[in-house]
mmCIF file of C-alpha atoms in Angstrom:
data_model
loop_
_atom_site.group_PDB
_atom_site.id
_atom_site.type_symbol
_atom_site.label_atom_id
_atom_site.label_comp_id
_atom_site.label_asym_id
_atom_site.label_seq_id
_atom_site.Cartn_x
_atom_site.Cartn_y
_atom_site.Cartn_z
ATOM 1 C CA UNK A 10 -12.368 20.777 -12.616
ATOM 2 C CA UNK A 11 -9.762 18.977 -10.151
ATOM 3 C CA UNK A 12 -10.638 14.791 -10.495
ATOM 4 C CA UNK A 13 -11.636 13.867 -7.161
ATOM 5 C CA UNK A 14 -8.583 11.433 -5.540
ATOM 6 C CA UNK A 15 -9.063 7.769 -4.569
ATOM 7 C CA UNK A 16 -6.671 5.786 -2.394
ATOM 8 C CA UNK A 17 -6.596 2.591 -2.751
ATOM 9 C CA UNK A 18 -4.542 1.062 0.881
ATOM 10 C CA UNK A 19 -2.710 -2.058 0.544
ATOM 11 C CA UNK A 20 -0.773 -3.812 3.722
ATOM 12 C CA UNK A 21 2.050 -6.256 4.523
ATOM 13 C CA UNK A 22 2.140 -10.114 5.393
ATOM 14 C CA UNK A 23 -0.549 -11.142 7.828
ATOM 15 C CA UNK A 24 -1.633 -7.660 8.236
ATOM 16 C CA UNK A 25 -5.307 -6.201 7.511
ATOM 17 C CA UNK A 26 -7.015 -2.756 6.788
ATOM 18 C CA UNK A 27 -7.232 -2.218 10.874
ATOM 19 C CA UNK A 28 -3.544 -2.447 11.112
ATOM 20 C CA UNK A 29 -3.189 0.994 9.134
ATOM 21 C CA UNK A 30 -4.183 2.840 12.566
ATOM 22 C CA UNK A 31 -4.342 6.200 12.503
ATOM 23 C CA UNK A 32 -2.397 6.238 9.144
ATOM 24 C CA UNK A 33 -5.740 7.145 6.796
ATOM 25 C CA UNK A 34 -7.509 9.585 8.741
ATOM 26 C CA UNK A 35 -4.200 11.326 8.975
ATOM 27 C CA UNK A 36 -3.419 11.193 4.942
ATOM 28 C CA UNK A 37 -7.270 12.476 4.269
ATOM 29 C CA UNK A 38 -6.728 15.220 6.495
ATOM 30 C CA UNK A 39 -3.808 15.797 3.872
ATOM 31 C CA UNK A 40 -6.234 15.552 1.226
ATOM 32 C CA UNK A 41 -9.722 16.939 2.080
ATOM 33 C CA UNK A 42 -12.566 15.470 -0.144
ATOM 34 C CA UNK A 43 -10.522 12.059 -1.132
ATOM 35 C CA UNK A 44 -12.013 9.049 -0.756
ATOM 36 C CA UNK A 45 -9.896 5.965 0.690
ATOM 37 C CA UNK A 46 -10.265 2.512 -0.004
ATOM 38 C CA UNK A 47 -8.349 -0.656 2.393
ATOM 39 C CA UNK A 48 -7.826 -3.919 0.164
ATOM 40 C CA UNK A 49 -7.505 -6.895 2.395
ATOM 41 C CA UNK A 50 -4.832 -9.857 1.134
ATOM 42 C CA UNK A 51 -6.696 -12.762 1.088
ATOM 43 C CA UNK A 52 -6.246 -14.793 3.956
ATOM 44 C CA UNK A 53 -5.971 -11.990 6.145
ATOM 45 C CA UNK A 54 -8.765 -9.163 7.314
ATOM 46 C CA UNK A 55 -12.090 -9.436 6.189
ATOM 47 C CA UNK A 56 -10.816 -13.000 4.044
ATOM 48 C CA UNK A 57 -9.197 -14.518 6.828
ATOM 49 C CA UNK A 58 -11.005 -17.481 6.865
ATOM 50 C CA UNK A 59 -10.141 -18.006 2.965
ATOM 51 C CA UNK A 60 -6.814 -19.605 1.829
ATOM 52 C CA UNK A 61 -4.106 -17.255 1.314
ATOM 53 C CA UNK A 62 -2.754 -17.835 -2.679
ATOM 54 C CA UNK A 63 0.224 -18.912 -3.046
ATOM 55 C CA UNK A 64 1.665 -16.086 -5.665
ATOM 56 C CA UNK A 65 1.297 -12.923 -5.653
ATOM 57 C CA UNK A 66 -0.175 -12.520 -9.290
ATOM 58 C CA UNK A 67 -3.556 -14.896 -7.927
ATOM 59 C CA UNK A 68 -3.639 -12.416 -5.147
ATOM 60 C CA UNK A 69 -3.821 -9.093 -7.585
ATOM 61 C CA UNK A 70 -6.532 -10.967 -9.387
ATOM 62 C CA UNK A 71 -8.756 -11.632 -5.871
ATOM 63 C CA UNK A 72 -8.368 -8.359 -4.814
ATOM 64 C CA UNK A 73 -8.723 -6.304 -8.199
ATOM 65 C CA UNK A 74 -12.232 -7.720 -7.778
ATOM 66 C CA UNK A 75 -12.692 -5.264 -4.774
ATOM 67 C CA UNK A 76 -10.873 -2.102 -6.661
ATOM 68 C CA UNK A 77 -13.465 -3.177 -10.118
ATOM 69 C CA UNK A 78 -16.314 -2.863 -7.542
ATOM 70 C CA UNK A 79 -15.136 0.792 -6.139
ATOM 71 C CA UNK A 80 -13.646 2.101 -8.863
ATOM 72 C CA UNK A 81 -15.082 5.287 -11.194
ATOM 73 C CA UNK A 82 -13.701 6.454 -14.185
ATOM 74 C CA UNK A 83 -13.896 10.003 -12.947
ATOM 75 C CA UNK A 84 -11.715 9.441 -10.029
ATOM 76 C CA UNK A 85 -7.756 9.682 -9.809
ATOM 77 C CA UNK A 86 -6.552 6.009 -8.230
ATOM 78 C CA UNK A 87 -3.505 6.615 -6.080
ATOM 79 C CA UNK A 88 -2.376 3.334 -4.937
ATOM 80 C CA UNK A 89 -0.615 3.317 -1.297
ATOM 81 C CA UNK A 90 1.312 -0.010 -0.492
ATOM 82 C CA UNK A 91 3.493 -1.246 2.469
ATOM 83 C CA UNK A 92 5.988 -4.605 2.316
ATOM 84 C CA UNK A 93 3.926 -7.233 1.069
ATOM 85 C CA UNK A 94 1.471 -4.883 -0.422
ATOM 86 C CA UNK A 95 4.314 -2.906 -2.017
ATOM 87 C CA UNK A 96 5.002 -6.663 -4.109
ATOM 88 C CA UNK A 97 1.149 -7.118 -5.147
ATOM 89 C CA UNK A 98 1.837 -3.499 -5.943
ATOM 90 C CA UNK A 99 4.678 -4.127 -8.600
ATOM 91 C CA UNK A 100 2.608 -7.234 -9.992
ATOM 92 C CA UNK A 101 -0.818 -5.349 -10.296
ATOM 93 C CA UNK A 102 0.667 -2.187 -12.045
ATOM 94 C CA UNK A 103 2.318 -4.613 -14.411
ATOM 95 C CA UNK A 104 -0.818 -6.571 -15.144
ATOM 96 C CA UNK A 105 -3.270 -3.327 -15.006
ATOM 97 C CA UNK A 106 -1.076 -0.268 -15.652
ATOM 98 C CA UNK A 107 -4.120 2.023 -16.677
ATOM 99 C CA UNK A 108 -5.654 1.106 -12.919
ATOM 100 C CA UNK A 109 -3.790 3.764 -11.159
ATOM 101 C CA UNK A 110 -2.451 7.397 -11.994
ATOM 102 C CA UNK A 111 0.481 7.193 -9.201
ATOM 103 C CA UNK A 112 1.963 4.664 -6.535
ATOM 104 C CA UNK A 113 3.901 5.536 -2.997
ATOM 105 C CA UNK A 114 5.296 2.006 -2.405
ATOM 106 C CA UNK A 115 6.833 1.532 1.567
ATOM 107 C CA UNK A 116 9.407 -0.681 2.680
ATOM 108 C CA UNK A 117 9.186 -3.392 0.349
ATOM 109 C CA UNK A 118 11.478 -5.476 -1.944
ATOM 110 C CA UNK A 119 12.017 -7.706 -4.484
ATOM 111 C CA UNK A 120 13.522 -11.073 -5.383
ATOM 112 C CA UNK A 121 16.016 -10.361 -8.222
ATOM 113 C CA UNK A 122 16.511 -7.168 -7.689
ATOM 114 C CA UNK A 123 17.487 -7.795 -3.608
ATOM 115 C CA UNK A 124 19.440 -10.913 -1.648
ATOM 116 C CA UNK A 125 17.714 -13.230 0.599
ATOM 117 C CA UNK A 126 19.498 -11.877 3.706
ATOM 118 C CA UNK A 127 18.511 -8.112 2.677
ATOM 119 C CA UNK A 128 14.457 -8.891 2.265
ATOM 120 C CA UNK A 129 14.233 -10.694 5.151
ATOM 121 C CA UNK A 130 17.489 -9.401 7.533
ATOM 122 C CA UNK A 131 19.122 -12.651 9.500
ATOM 123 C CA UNK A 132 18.494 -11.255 13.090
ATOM 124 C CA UNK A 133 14.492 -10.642 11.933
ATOM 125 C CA UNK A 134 14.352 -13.967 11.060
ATOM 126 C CA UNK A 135 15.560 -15.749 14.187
ATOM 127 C CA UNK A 136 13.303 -13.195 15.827
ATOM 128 C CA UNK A 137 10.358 -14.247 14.218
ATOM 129 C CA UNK A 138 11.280 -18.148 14.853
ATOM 130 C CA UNK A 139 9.504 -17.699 18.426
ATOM 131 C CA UNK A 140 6.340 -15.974 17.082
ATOM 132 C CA UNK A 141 4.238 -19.217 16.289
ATOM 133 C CA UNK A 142 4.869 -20.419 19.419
ATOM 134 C CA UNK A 143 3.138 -17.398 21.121
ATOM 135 C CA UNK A 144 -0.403 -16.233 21.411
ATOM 136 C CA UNK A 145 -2.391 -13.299 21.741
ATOM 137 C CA UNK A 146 -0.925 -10.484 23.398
ATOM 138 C CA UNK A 147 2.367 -11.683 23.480
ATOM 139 C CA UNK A 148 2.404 -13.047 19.501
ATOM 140 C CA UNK A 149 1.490 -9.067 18.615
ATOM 141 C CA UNK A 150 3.879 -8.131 20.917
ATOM 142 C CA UNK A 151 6.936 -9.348 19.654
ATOM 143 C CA UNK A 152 5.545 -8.649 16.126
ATOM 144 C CA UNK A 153 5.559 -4.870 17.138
ATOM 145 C CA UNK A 154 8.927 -4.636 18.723
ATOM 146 C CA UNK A 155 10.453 -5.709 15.521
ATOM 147 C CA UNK A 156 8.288 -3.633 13.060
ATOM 148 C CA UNK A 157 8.032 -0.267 15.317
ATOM 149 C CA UNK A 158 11.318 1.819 16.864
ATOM 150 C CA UNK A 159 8.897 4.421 18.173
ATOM 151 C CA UNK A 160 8.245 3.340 21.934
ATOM 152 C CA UNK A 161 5.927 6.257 22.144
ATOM 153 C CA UNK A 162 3.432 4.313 19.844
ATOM 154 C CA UNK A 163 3.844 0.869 21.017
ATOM 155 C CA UNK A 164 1.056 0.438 23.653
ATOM 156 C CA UNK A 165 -1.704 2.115 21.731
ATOM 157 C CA UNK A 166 -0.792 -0.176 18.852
ATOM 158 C CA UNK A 167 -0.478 -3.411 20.607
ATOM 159 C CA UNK A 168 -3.739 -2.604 21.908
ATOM 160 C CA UNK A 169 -5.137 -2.127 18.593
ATOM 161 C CA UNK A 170 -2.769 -5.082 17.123
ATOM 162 C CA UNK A 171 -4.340 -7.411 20.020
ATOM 163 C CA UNK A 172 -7.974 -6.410 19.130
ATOM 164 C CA UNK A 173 -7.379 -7.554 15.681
ATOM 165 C CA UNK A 174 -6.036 -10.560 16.598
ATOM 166 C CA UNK A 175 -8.946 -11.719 18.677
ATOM 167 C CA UNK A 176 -11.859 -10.468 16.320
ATOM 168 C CA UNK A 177 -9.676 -12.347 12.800
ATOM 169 C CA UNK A 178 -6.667 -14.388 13.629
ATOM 170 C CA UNK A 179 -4.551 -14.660 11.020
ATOM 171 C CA UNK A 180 -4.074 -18.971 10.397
ATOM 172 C CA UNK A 181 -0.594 -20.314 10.597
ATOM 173 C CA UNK A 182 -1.514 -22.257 7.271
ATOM 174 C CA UNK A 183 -2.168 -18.611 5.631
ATOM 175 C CA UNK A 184 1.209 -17.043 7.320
ATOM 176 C CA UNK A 185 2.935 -19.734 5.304
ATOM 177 C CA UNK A 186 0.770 -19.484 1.873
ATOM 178 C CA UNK A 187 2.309 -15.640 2.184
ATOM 179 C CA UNK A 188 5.656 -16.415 2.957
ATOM 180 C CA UNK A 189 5.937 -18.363 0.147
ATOM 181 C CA UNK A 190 4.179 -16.698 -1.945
ATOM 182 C CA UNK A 191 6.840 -13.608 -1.318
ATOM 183 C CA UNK A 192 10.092 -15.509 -1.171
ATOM 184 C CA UNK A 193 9.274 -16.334 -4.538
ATOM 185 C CA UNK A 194 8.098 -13.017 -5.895
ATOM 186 C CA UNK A 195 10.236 -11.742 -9.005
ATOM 187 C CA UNK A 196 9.629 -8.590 -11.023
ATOM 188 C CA UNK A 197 12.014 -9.354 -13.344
ATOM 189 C CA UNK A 198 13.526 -6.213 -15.601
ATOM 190 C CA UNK A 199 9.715 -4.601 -15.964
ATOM 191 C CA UNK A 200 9.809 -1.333 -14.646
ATOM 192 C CA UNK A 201 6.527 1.089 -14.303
ATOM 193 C CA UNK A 202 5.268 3.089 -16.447
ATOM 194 C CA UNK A 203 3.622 5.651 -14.081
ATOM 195 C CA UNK A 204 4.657 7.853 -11.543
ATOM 196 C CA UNK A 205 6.107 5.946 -8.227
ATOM 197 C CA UNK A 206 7.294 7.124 -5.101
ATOM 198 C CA UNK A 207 9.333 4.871 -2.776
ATOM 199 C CA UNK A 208 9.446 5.603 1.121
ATOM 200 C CA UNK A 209 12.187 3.364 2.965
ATOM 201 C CA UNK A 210 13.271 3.570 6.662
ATOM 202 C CA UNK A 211 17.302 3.898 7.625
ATOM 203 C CA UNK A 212 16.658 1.569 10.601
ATOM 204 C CA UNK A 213 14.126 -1.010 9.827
ATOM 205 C CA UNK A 214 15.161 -4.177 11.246
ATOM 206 C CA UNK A 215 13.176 -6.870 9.341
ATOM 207 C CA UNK A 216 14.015 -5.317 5.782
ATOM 208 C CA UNK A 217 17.237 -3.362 5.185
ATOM 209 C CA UNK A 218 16.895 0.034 3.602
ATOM 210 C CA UNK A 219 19.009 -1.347 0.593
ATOM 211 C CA UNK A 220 16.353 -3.129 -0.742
ATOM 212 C CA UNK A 221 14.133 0.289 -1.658
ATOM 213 C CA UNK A 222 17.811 1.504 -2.631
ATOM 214 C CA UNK A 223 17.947 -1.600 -5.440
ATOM 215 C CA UNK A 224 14.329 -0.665 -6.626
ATOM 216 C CA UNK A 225 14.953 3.166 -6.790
ATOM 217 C CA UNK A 226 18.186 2.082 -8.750
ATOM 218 C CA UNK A 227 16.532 -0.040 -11.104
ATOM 219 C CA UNK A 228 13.750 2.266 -11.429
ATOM 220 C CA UNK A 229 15.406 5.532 -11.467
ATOM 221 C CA UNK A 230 12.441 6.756 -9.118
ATOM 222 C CA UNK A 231 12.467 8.789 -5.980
ATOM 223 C CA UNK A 232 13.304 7.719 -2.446
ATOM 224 C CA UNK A 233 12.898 9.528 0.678
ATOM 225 C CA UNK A 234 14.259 7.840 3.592
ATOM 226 C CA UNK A 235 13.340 8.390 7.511
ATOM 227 C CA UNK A 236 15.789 8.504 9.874
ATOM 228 C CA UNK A 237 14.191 6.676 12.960
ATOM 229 C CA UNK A 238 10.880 4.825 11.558
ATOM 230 C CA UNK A 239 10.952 1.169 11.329
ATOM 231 C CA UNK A 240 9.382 -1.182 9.090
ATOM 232 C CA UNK A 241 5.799 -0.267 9.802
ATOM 233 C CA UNK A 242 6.572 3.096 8.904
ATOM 234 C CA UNK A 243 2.980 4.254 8.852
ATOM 235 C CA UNK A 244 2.529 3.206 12.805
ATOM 236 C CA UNK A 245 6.021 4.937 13.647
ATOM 237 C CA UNK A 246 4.864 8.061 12.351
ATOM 238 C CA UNK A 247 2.019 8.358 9.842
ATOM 239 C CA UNK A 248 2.182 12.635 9.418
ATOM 240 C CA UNK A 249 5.566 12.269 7.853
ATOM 241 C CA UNK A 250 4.192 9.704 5.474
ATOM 242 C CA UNK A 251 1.342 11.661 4.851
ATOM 243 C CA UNK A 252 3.531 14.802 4.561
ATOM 244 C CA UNK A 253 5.798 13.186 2.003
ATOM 245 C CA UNK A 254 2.845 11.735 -0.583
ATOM 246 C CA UNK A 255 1.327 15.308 -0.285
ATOM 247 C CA UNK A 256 4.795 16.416 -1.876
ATOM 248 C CA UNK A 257 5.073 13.824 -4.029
ATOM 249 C CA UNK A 258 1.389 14.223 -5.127
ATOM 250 C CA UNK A 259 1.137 18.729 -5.714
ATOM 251 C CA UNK A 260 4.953 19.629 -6.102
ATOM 252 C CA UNK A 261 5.139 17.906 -10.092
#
């Protein structure tokens, strides 16, 4: 009998489950009877009135507590982790490697294994200088426009982004805790012991593509890269996402 399959969702810095947009109905409908599961980083989402911590191992602990509570020994975890998330990721699977069966890890990077100017790019930085002076619809705005290339998408998601905003602002203090708390993220030589799956994008402009490059190097794991997406690859254009962890999850 086929194990039923669990995703487990993890975002990026100062982003929550509600950020994913259309992104899981669109990888269920890729995968009819899974179940899906959104961890929130603490500090952001339904915890974003808690303090963010200030590694990224003390945030794998907080939110394992959520996967111990959901989890079933009969089920097949797939975990499913953008930027941030894709650093928890690398620290959880190191800590817990019998948690999940497979991981699809998007856009992210890693101190050690990446330069300072290629996980955070120069021009993103001095871009995202002017977001704590900004508010509201404007704050998510220029948020978006660096994340997203896909004009098509961008006023249905800074509607969304907006919403989200309002209903659990994200605290300046917390932005910083995760900052930190990635800038000083190392994985050191480890390397995982289950199947991985690494989706970059050729134009993101917060996070150059070279930094999935040095993981899939070090790793000697797959890489597909998209031609057009940008950083929030899963806003850009979620079917092709879906599309390629449907590969990476039958074709073996």
């Amino acid at each position: 009998m086929t194990r039923q399959k669990h995703f487990y969702l993890i975002r990026g810095l100062i982003r929550e489950a509600r950020h994913w947009g259309d992104f899981p109905n669109t990888l269920l409908e890729k995968f009819p009877g899974a179940k899906l599961t959104t961890i929130d980083i603490p500090g952001a989402g339904e915890f974003y009135d808690s303090p963010s911590p200030l590694s990224i191992r003390k945030m794998v602990e907080g939110m394992r507590q959520v996967f111990l509570q959901k989890n079933s020994e009969k089920e097949d975890n797939i975990l499913v982790a953008i930027s941030l998330g894709g650093m928890i990721s690398a620290q959880w699977m190191k800590l817990y490697p019998e948690d999940f069966k497979e991981a699809i890890l998007i856009n992210t990077s890693y101190g050690g294994l990446s330069p300072v100017h290629h996980r955070l790019k120069p021009s993103a930085l001095s871009f995202l200088l002017k977001v704590p002076t900004l508010k509201g619809r404007a704050k998510e705005a220029r948020i978006l426009r660096l994340v997203t290339n896909h004009n098509q998408i961008f006023d249905k998601t800074l509607n969304l982004w907006e919403q989200i905003q309002k209903d659990r602002p994200v605290s300046l203090s917390n932005t910083v805790r995760q900052l930190v708390a990635a800038a000083f993220f190392r994985i050191g030589n480890w390397k995982p012991t289950l199947p991985v799956l690494l989706l970059g994008s050729k134009l993101d402009r917060m996070v150059s593509i070279e930094c999935s490059r040095a993981i899939q190097k070090s790793w000697n794991v797959p890489l597909i890269e998209h031609a057009t997406g940008g950083h929030d690859l899963t806003a850009d254009d979620p079917v092709w996402v879906s599309r390629e962890i449907h590969k990476f999850l039958t074709t073996k």
